[in-house]
């Protein structure tokens, strides 16, 4: 059976789709057959970040409605043969998603894949609830700002109470914190919450810190998951996240200010 991962947050614009694409690519590059599903019906951005928007013929809703087979709708990634994308529909409403339909698709995928990554829409509406309902693991993505952290805290309540695992009184969804757009210099200036502040509020296992980086936007515009940009700090950070998730013990990077490091290196000179 596949391990189902939901990438979620309460707030929009924190990097869920960027994270979903990077995590799915990272797992596939590690040799695990992986599917990534776009649950953001009506918008559909995952295919753009993965650079396969021109190859979309059938989508998630077509499969749920029996208008296409899963095999017809899945798109094999051009950079990795072990990664497949199931795109969302741009023309349907989120009400087209049903618990029964989503469950059937996930059951079918589970027969052939090791990991299924669910890219959740923001908020607590139907699409987001269905993305998390069947999850085994949750990557809670948040920015170091109070509104984002507060909304993520709200999502933790939903994860613990509205999942299939909760309904069946099974082991809870395993929750991980992924802190994105982190800038140590702005933390020092008091413009962002510190890592300690975020952890104190959310009390989650820290899976990774993704630094603020122009490479994220550049990779998205190029239709390439940023994890493939191995020279960028964001790409390296996402690679660390995947490695930690798979059980490797790695120290967290990109927490400290580069400026502070240089000052220590040169004996405190400014």
PDB file of C-alpha atoms in Angstrom:
ATOM      1  CA  UNK A   1       0.000   0.000   0.000  1.00  0.00           C
ATOM      2  CA  UNK A   2       1.132   3.517  -0.777  1.00  0.00           C
ATOM      3  CA  UNK A   3       1.912   6.084   1.878  1.00  0.00           C
ATOM      4  CA  UNK A   4      -0.388   9.083   1.332  1.00  0.00           C
ATOM      5  CA  UNK A   5       1.081  12.518   2.057  1.00  0.00           C
ATOM      6  CA  UNK A   6      -0.999  15.692   2.173  1.00  0.00           C
ATOM      7  CA  UNK A   7       0.748  19.038   1.744  1.00  0.00           C
ATOM      8  CA  UNK A   8      -1.479  21.497   3.556  1.00  0.00           C
ATOM      9  CA  UNK A   9      -1.805  24.897   5.242  1.00  0.00           C
ATOM     10  CA  UNK A  10      -4.580  27.220   6.257  1.00  0.00           C
ATOM     11  CA  UNK A  11      -3.302  30.193   4.295  1.00  0.00           C
ATOM     12  CA  UNK A  12      -2.761  30.568   0.572  1.00  0.00           C
ATOM     13  CA  UNK A  13       0.522  31.631  -0.993  1.00  0.00           C
ATOM     14  CA  UNK A  14       2.828  29.802   1.426  1.00  0.00           C
ATOM     15  CA  UNK A  15       4.318  27.425  -1.162  1.00  0.00           C
ATOM     16  CA  UNK A  16       2.175  24.281  -1.004  1.00  0.00           C
ATOM     17  CA  UNK A  17       2.293  23.542  -4.730  1.00  0.00           C
ATOM     18  CA  UNK A  18       6.012  24.312  -4.921  1.00  0.00           C
ATOM     19  CA  UNK A  19       6.482  21.959  -1.971  1.00  0.00           C
ATOM     20  CA  UNK A  20       4.270  19.218  -3.420  1.00  0.00           C
ATOM     21  CA  UNK A  21       6.176  19.251  -6.705  1.00  0.00           C
ATOM     22  CA  UNK A  22       9.564  19.271  -4.958  1.00  0.00           C
ATOM     23  CA  UNK A  23       8.691  16.505  -2.482  1.00  0.00           C
ATOM     24  CA  UNK A  24       7.161  14.272  -5.156  1.00  0.00           C
ATOM     25  CA  UNK A  25      10.168  14.763  -7.450  1.00  0.00           C
ATOM     26  CA  UNK A  26      12.565  14.146  -4.561  1.00  0.00           C
ATOM     27  CA  UNK A  27      10.878  10.869  -3.620  1.00  0.00           C
ATOM     28  CA  UNK A  28      10.883   9.722  -7.242  1.00  0.00           C
ATOM     29  CA  UNK A  29      14.553  10.655  -7.663  1.00  0.00           C
ATOM     30  CA  UNK A  30      15.281   8.505  -4.613  1.00  0.00           C
ATOM     31  CA  UNK A  31      13.853   5.529  -6.503  1.00  0.00           C
ATOM     32  CA  UNK A  32      10.282   5.518  -5.168  1.00  0.00           C
ATOM     33  CA  UNK A  33       7.420   5.364  -7.653  1.00  0.00           C
ATOM     34  CA  UNK A  34       5.394   8.455  -6.785  1.00  0.00           C
ATOM     35  CA  UNK A  35       2.138  10.082  -7.901  1.00  0.00           C
ATOM     36  CA  UNK A  36       1.262  13.698  -7.147  1.00  0.00           C
ATOM     37  CA  UNK A  37      -2.365  14.858  -7.326  1.00  0.00           C
ATOM     38  CA  UNK A  38      -3.600  18.434  -7.739  1.00  0.00           C
ATOM     39  CA  UNK A  39      -6.675  18.903  -5.533  1.00  0.00           C
ATOM     40  CA  UNK A  40      -7.054  22.597  -6.407  1.00  0.00           C
ATOM     41  CA  UNK A  41      -9.991  22.139  -8.771  1.00  0.00           C
ATOM     42  CA  UNK A  42     -10.739  25.302 -10.753  1.00  0.00           C
ATOM     43  CA  UNK A  43      -7.222  26.743 -10.591  1.00  0.00           C
ATOM     44  CA  UNK A  44      -4.703  23.973 -11.473  1.00  0.00           C
ATOM     45  CA  UNK A  45      -1.119  25.116 -11.020  1.00  0.00           C
ATOM     46  CA  UNK A  46       0.752  21.898 -10.284  1.00  0.00           C
ATOM     47  CA  UNK A  47       1.058  21.000 -13.975  1.00  0.00           C
ATOM     48  CA  UNK A  48       2.662  24.406 -14.658  1.00  0.00           C
ATOM     49  CA  UNK A  49       5.335  23.933 -11.986  1.00  0.00           C
ATOM     50  CA  UNK A  50       6.057  20.453 -13.316  1.00  0.00           C
ATOM     51  CA  UNK A  51       6.130  21.710 -16.902  1.00  0.00           C
ATOM     52  CA  UNK A  52       3.474  19.367 -18.286  1.00  0.00           C
ATOM     53  CA  UNK A  53       0.539  21.750 -18.847  1.00  0.00           C
ATOM     54  CA  UNK A  54       0.497  21.109 -22.619  1.00  0.00           C
ATOM     55  CA  UNK A  55       0.151  17.374 -22.084  1.00  0.00           C
ATOM     56  CA  UNK A  56      -3.030  17.539 -19.984  1.00  0.00           C
ATOM     57  CA  UNK A  57      -5.845  15.740 -21.824  1.00  0.00           C
ATOM     58  CA  UNK A  58      -7.831  14.197 -18.965  1.00  0.00           C
ATOM     59  CA  UNK A  59      -7.878  15.265 -15.312  1.00  0.00           C
ATOM     60  CA  UNK A  60      -8.747  14.167 -11.775  1.00  0.00           C
ATOM     61  CA  UNK A  61     -12.457  14.932 -12.213  1.00  0.00           C
ATOM     62  CA  UNK A  62     -12.627  13.003 -15.496  1.00  0.00           C
ATOM     63  CA  UNK A  63     -11.349   9.943 -13.626  1.00  0.00           C
ATOM     64  CA  UNK A  64     -13.765  10.398 -10.701  1.00  0.00           C
ATOM     65  CA  UNK A  65     -16.704  10.761 -13.116  1.00  0.00           C
ATOM     66  CA  UNK A  66     -15.695   7.705 -15.142  1.00  0.00           C
ATOM     67  CA  UNK A  67     -15.003   9.807 -18.251  1.00  0.00           C
ATOM     68  CA  UNK A  68     -11.407   8.539 -18.443  1.00  0.00           C
ATOM     69  CA  UNK A  69      -9.324   5.808 -16.869  1.00  0.00           C
ATOM     70  CA  UNK A  70      -6.610   6.622 -14.369  1.00  0.00           C
ATOM     71  CA  UNK A  71      -4.036   5.432 -16.871  1.00  0.00           C
ATOM     72  CA  UNK A  72      -5.361   7.925 -19.446  1.00  0.00           C
ATOM     73  CA  UNK A  73      -5.161  10.860 -17.035  1.00  0.00           C
ATOM     74  CA  UNK A  74      -1.767  10.217 -15.411  1.00  0.00           C
ATOM     75  CA  UNK A  75       1.130  12.109 -16.987  1.00  0.00           C
ATOM     76  CA  UNK A  76       4.648  10.730 -16.660  1.00  0.00           C
ATOM     77  CA  UNK A  77       7.119  13.431 -15.692  1.00  0.00           C
ATOM     78  CA  UNK A  78       9.659  14.391 -18.348  1.00  0.00           C
ATOM     79  CA  UNK A  79      12.542  14.544 -15.839  1.00  0.00           C
ATOM     80  CA  UNK A  80      11.906  11.328 -13.918  1.00  0.00           C
ATOM     81  CA  UNK A  81      10.236   8.116 -15.079  1.00  0.00           C
ATOM     82  CA  UNK A  82       9.099   7.250 -11.541  1.00  0.00           C
ATOM     83  CA  UNK A  83       6.994  10.414 -11.109  1.00  0.00           C
ATOM     84  CA  UNK A  84       3.419  10.741 -12.386  1.00  0.00           C
ATOM     85  CA  UNK A  85       1.081  13.739 -12.203  1.00  0.00           C
ATOM     86  CA  UNK A  86      -2.707  13.688 -11.936  1.00  0.00           C
ATOM     87  CA  UNK A  87      -3.795  17.254 -12.828  1.00  0.00           C
ATOM     88  CA  UNK A  88      -6.850  19.104 -11.568  1.00  0.00           C
ATOM     89  CA  UNK A  89      -9.631  20.419 -13.766  1.00  0.00           C
ATOM     90  CA  UNK A  90      -9.731  24.123 -14.617  1.00  0.00           C
ATOM     91  CA  UNK A  91     -13.345  24.052 -15.754  1.00  0.00           C
ATOM     92  CA  UNK A  92     -15.135  22.204 -12.947  1.00  0.00           C
ATOM     93  CA  UNK A  93     -16.282  23.272  -9.500  1.00  0.00           C
ATOM     94  CA  UNK A  94     -14.749  21.859  -6.303  1.00  0.00           C
ATOM     95  CA  UNK A  95     -18.110  20.167  -5.610  1.00  0.00           C
ATOM     96  CA  UNK A  96     -17.188  17.736  -8.370  1.00  0.00           C
ATOM     97  CA  UNK A  97     -14.822  16.121  -5.843  1.00  0.00           C
ATOM     98  CA  UNK A  98     -16.520  13.435  -3.752  1.00  0.00           C
ATOM     99  CA  UNK A  99     -15.181  11.387  -0.873  1.00  0.00           C
ATOM    100  CA  UNK A 100     -16.158   8.157  -2.597  1.00  0.00           C
ATOM    101  CA  UNK A 101     -14.573   9.234  -5.882  1.00  0.00           C
ATOM    102  CA  UNK A 102     -11.338  10.415  -4.288  1.00  0.00           C
ATOM    103  CA  UNK A 103     -11.144   7.214  -2.232  1.00  0.00           C
ATOM    104  CA  UNK A 104     -11.484   5.032  -5.337  1.00  0.00           C
ATOM    105  CA  UNK A 105      -8.727   6.925  -7.163  1.00  0.00           C
ATOM    106  CA  UNK A 106      -6.384   6.687  -4.168  1.00  0.00           C
ATOM    107  CA  UNK A 107      -7.134   2.976  -3.759  1.00  0.00           C
ATOM    108  CA  UNK A 108      -6.299   2.348  -7.406  1.00  0.00           C
ATOM    109  CA  UNK A 109      -3.093   4.393  -7.210  1.00  0.00           C
ATOM    110  CA  UNK A 110      -2.061   2.578  -4.029  1.00  0.00           C
ATOM    111  CA  UNK A 111      -1.810  -0.685  -5.940  1.00  0.00           C
ATOM    112  CA  UNK A 112       1.016   0.634  -8.119  1.00  0.00           C
ATOM    113  CA  UNK A 113       2.715   3.498  -6.250  1.00  0.00           C
ATOM    114  CA  UNK A 114       4.829   3.761  -3.097  1.00  0.00           C
ATOM    115  CA  UNK A 115       3.953   7.387  -2.335  1.00  0.00           C
ATOM    116  CA  UNK A 116       0.982   9.583  -3.233  1.00  0.00           C
ATOM    117  CA  UNK A 117       1.420  13.315  -2.644  1.00  0.00           C
ATOM    118  CA  UNK A 118      -1.799  15.338  -2.387  1.00  0.00           C
ATOM    119  CA  UNK A 119      -1.385  19.038  -3.188  1.00  0.00           C
ATOM    120  CA  UNK A 120      -4.143  20.623  -1.113  1.00  0.00           C
ATOM    121  CA  UNK A 121      -5.836  23.941  -1.856  1.00  0.00           C
ATOM    122  CA  UNK A 122      -5.704  26.586   0.857  1.00  0.00           C
ATOM    123  CA  UNK A 123      -8.339  26.922   3.530  1.00  0.00           C
ATOM    124  CA  UNK A 124     -10.824  24.521   5.022  1.00  0.00           C
ATOM    125  CA  UNK A 125     -13.281  24.026   2.188  1.00  0.00           C
ATOM    126  CA  UNK A 126     -14.213  20.745   0.486  1.00  0.00           C
ATOM    127  CA  UNK A 127     -11.124  20.266  -1.665  1.00  0.00           C
ATOM    128  CA  UNK A 128      -8.789  20.798   1.282  1.00  0.00           C
ATOM    129  CA  UNK A 129     -10.790  18.488   3.535  1.00  0.00           C
ATOM    130  CA  UNK A 130     -10.787  15.711   0.945  1.00  0.00           C
ATOM    131  CA  UNK A 131      -7.060  16.118   0.325  1.00  0.00           C
ATOM    132  CA  UNK A 132      -6.328  15.465   3.996  1.00  0.00           C
ATOM    133  CA  UNK A 133      -9.085  12.948   4.749  1.00  0.00           C
ATOM    134  CA  UNK A 134      -7.188   9.870   3.496  1.00  0.00           C
ATOM    135  CA  UNK A 135      -3.697  11.050   4.548  1.00  0.00           C
ATOM    136  CA  UNK A 136      -1.120   9.047   6.481  1.00  0.00           C
ATOM    137  CA  UNK A 137       1.315  11.953   6.792  1.00  0.00           C
ATOM    138  CA  UNK A 138       0.809  15.727   6.675  1.00  0.00           C
ATOM    139  CA  UNK A 139       3.393  18.313   5.683  1.00  0.00           C
ATOM    140  CA  UNK A 140       2.091  21.502   7.288  1.00  0.00           C
ATOM    141  CA  UNK A 141       3.567  24.382   5.295  1.00  0.00           C
ATOM    142  CA  UNK A 142       3.774  27.765   6.945  1.00  0.00           C
ATOM    143  CA  UNK A 143       5.554  31.098   6.536  1.00  0.00           C
ATOM    144  CA  UNK A 144       7.158  32.785   9.560  1.00  0.00           C
ATOM    145  CA  UNK A 145       4.315  35.262  10.010  1.00  0.00           C
ATOM    146  CA  UNK A 146       1.600  35.187  12.629  1.00  0.00           C
ATOM    147  CA  UNK A 147      -1.415  34.885  10.299  1.00  0.00           C
ATOM    148  CA  UNK A 148       0.123  31.939   8.464  1.00  0.00           C
ATOM    149  CA  UNK A 149       1.078  30.170  11.689  1.00  0.00           C
ATOM    150  CA  UNK A 150      -2.358  30.783  13.222  1.00  0.00           C
ATOM    151  CA  UNK A 151      -4.078  29.329  10.151  1.00  0.00           C
ATOM    152  CA  UNK A 152      -1.754  26.316  10.234  1.00  0.00           C
ATOM    153  CA  UNK A 153      -2.697  25.772  13.863  1.00  0.00           C
ATOM    154  CA  UNK A 154      -6.328  25.663  12.741  1.00  0.00           C
ATOM    155  CA  UNK A 155      -5.429  23.016  10.143  1.00  0.00           C
ATOM    156  CA  UNK A 156      -3.862  20.857  12.850  1.00  0.00           C
ATOM    157  CA  UNK A 157      -7.232  20.725  14.584  1.00  0.00           C
ATOM    158  CA  UNK A 158      -8.890  19.563  11.385  1.00  0.00           C
ATOM    159  CA  UNK A 159      -6.162  16.967  10.711  1.00  0.00           C
ATOM    160  CA  UNK A 160      -6.695  15.460  14.147  1.00  0.00           C
ATOM    161  CA  UNK A 161     -10.490  15.380  13.987  1.00  0.00           C
ATOM    162  CA  UNK A 162     -11.720  15.068  10.381  1.00  0.00           C
ATOM    163  CA  UNK A 163      -9.440  12.429   8.875  1.00  0.00           C
ATOM    164  CA  UNK A 164     -10.319   8.825   8.124  1.00  0.00           C
ATOM    165  CA  UNK A 165      -7.764   7.770  10.719  1.00  0.00           C
ATOM    166  CA  UNK A 166      -9.562   9.837  13.366  1.00  0.00           C
ATOM    167  CA  UNK A 167     -12.953   8.389  12.396  1.00  0.00           C
ATOM    168  CA  UNK A 168     -11.602   4.837  12.663  1.00  0.00           C
ATOM    169  CA  UNK A 169      -9.742   5.515  15.911  1.00  0.00           C
ATOM    170  CA  UNK A 170      -6.480   4.542  14.203  1.00  0.00           C
ATOM    171  CA  UNK A 171      -2.996   5.947  14.756  1.00  0.00           C
ATOM    172  CA  UNK A 172      -3.181   9.709  14.059  1.00  0.00           C
ATOM    173  CA  UNK A 173      -1.832  11.343  10.933  1.00  0.00           C
ATOM    174  CA  UNK A 174       1.895  11.986  11.379  1.00  0.00           C
ATOM    175  CA  UNK A 175       2.332  15.762  11.234  1.00  0.00           C
ATOM    176  CA  UNK A 176       5.506  17.550  10.132  1.00  0.00           C
ATOM    177  CA  UNK A 177       6.383  21.244  10.040  1.00  0.00           C
ATOM    178  CA  UNK A 178       7.860  22.740   6.890  1.00  0.00           C
ATOM    179  CA  UNK A 179       8.805  26.399   7.308  1.00  0.00           C
ATOM    180  CA  UNK A 180       9.057  28.264   3.989  1.00  0.00           C
ATOM    181  CA  UNK A 181      10.371  31.686   2.911  1.00  0.00           C
ATOM    182  CA  UNK A 182      12.570  31.906   6.003  1.00  0.00           C
ATOM    183  CA  UNK A 183      14.981  34.856   6.169  1.00  0.00           C
ATOM    184  CA  UNK A 184      17.269  34.913   9.257  1.00  0.00           C
ATOM    185  CA  UNK A 185      18.183  38.578   8.712  1.00  0.00           C
ATOM    186  CA  UNK A 186      14.529  39.618   8.813  1.00  0.00           C
ATOM    187  CA  UNK A 187      14.017  37.461  11.900  1.00  0.00           C
ATOM    188  CA  UNK A 188      16.816  39.398  13.633  1.00  0.00           C
ATOM    189  CA  UNK A 189      15.111  42.668  12.696  1.00  0.00           C
ATOM    190  CA  UNK A 190      11.845  41.426  14.206  1.00  0.00           C
ATOM    191  CA  UNK A 191      10.088  41.403  10.825  1.00  0.00           C
ATOM    192  CA  UNK A 192       9.453  37.648  10.915  1.00  0.00           C
ATOM    193  CA  UNK A 193       8.759  35.054  13.582  1.00  0.00           C
ATOM    194  CA  UNK A 194      11.763  33.007  14.604  1.00  0.00           C
ATOM    195  CA  UNK A 195      11.899  29.242  14.178  1.00  0.00           C
ATOM    196  CA  UNK A 196      11.537  28.923  17.959  1.00  0.00           C
ATOM    197  CA  UNK A 197       8.395  31.098  17.901  1.00  0.00           C
ATOM    198  CA  UNK A 198       6.772  28.949  15.222  1.00  0.00           C
ATOM    199  CA  UNK A 199       7.669  25.689  16.941  1.00  0.00           C
ATOM    200  CA  UNK A 200       6.342  26.968  20.262  1.00  0.00           C
ATOM    201  CA  UNK A 201       2.964  27.739  18.681  1.00  0.00           C
ATOM    202  CA  UNK A 202       2.599  24.608  16.530  1.00  0.00           C
ATOM    203  CA  UNK A 203       4.627  22.002  18.486  1.00  0.00           C
ATOM    204  CA  UNK A 204       5.419  19.915  15.397  1.00  0.00           C
ATOM    205  CA  UNK A 205       8.400  17.849  14.292  1.00  0.00           C
ATOM    206  CA  UNK A 206      10.512  20.140  12.113  1.00  0.00           C
ATOM    207  CA  UNK A 207      11.055  18.498   8.745  1.00  0.00           C
ATOM    208  CA  UNK A 208      12.768  21.402   7.049  1.00  0.00           C
ATOM    209  CA  UNK A 209      13.402  25.103   6.600  1.00  0.00           C
ATOM    210  CA  UNK A 210      13.180  26.499   3.083  1.00  0.00           C
ATOM    211  CA  UNK A 211      15.017  29.818   2.798  1.00  0.00           C
ATOM    212  CA  UNK A 212      13.633  32.792   0.903  1.00  0.00           C
ATOM    213  CA  UNK A 213      15.073  32.334  -2.579  1.00  0.00           C
ATOM    214  CA  UNK A 214      14.627  33.794  -6.066  1.00  0.00           C
ATOM    215  CA  UNK A 215      15.368  30.343  -7.445  1.00  0.00           C
ATOM    216  CA  UNK A 216      11.875  29.184  -6.435  1.00  0.00           C
ATOM    217  CA  UNK A 217      10.224  31.664  -8.795  1.00  0.00           C
ATOM    218  CA  UNK A 218      12.785  31.009 -11.534  1.00  0.00           C
ATOM    219  CA  UNK A 219      12.210  27.261 -11.340  1.00  0.00           C
ATOM    220  CA  UNK A 220       8.418  27.681 -11.362  1.00  0.00           C
ATOM    221  CA  UNK A 221       8.578  29.907 -14.429  1.00  0.00           C
ATOM    222  CA  UNK A 222      10.760  27.320 -16.139  1.00  0.00           C
ATOM    223  CA  UNK A 223       8.298  24.506 -15.375  1.00  0.00           C
ATOM    224  CA  UNK A 224      10.803  22.694 -13.162  1.00  0.00           C
ATOM    225  CA  UNK A 225      10.569  21.700  -9.491  1.00  0.00           C
ATOM    226  CA  UNK A 226      13.153  23.736  -7.570  1.00  0.00           C
ATOM    227  CA  UNK A 227      14.610  20.558  -6.021  1.00  0.00           C
ATOM    228  CA  UNK A 228      16.228  19.902  -9.408  1.00  0.00           C
ATOM    229  CA  UNK A 229      18.219  23.136  -9.024  1.00  0.00           C
ATOM    230  CA  UNK A 230      20.901  21.554  -6.861  1.00  0.00           C
ATOM    231  CA  UNK A 231      22.962  24.755  -6.705  1.00  0.00           C
ATOM    232  CA  UNK A 232      20.165  26.767  -5.099  1.00  0.00           C
ATOM    233  CA  UNK A 233      19.670  26.861  -1.337  1.00  0.00           C
ATOM    234  CA  UNK A 234      15.954  26.172  -1.761  1.00  0.00           C
ATOM    235  CA  UNK A 235      16.704  23.122  -3.900  1.00  0.00           C
ATOM    236  CA  UNK A 236      19.180  21.825  -1.330  1.00  0.00           C
ATOM    237  CA  UNK A 237      16.698  22.470   1.489  1.00  0.00           C
ATOM    238  CA  UNK A 238      13.961  20.460  -0.234  1.00  0.00           C
ATOM    239  CA  UNK A 239      16.435  17.624  -0.869  1.00  0.00           C
ATOM    240  CA  UNK A 240      17.183  17.645   2.871  1.00  0.00           C
ATOM    241  CA  UNK A 241      13.434  17.483   3.618  1.00  0.00           C
ATOM    242  CA  UNK A 242      12.988  14.378   1.466  1.00  0.00           C
ATOM    243  CA  UNK A 243      16.039  12.717   3.005  1.00  0.00           C
ATOM    244  CA  UNK A 244      14.803  13.409   6.549  1.00  0.00           C
ATOM    245  CA  UNK A 245      11.334  12.125   5.712  1.00  0.00           C
ATOM    246  CA  UNK A 246      12.915   8.889   4.467  1.00  0.00           C
ATOM    247  CA  UNK A 247      14.792   8.489   7.739  1.00  0.00           C
ATOM    248  CA  UNK A 248      18.173  10.162   7.257  1.00  0.00           C
ATOM    249  CA  UNK A 249      19.583  12.186  10.166  1.00  0.00           C
ATOM    250  CA  UNK A 250      20.606  15.562   8.784  1.00  0.00           C
ATOM    251  CA  UNK A 251      21.283  18.862  10.582  1.00  0.00           C
ATOM    252  CA  UNK A 252      19.010  21.752   9.697  1.00  0.00           C
ATOM    253  CA  UNK A 253      20.580  24.371   7.462  1.00  0.00           C
ATOM    254  CA  UNK A 254      19.716  27.943   6.478  1.00  0.00           C
ATOM    255  CA  UNK A 255      18.692  28.933  10.016  1.00  0.00           C
ATOM    256  CA  UNK A 256      21.482  31.391  10.727  1.00  0.00           C
ATOM    257  CA  UNK A 257      22.205  34.706   9.075  1.00  0.00           C
ATOM    258  CA  UNK A 258      25.001  34.635   6.494  1.00  0.00           C
ATOM    259  CA  UNK A 259      25.978  38.065   7.682  1.00  0.00           C
ATOM    260  CA  UNK A 260      26.325  36.748  11.222  1.00  0.00           C
ATOM    261  CA  UNK A 261      28.417  33.831   9.967  1.00  0.00           C
ATOM    262  CA  UNK A 262      30.785  36.173   8.137  1.00  0.00           C
ATOM    263  CA  UNK A 263      31.156  38.336  11.231  1.00  0.00           C
ATOM    264  CA  UNK A 264      32.132  35.270  13.278  1.00  0.00           C
ATOM    265  CA  UNK A 265      34.493  34.125  10.537  1.00  0.00           C
ATOM    266  CA  UNK A 266      36.348  37.434  10.434  1.00  0.00           C
ATOM    267  CA  UNK A 267      36.511  38.022  14.147  1.00  0.00           C
ATOM    268  CA  UNK A 268      33.479  40.217  14.642  1.00  0.00           C
ATOM    269  CA  UNK A 269      34.383  42.889  12.084  1.00  0.00           C
ATOM    270  CA  UNK A 270      31.408  44.528  10.360  1.00  0.00           C
TER     271      UNK A 270
END
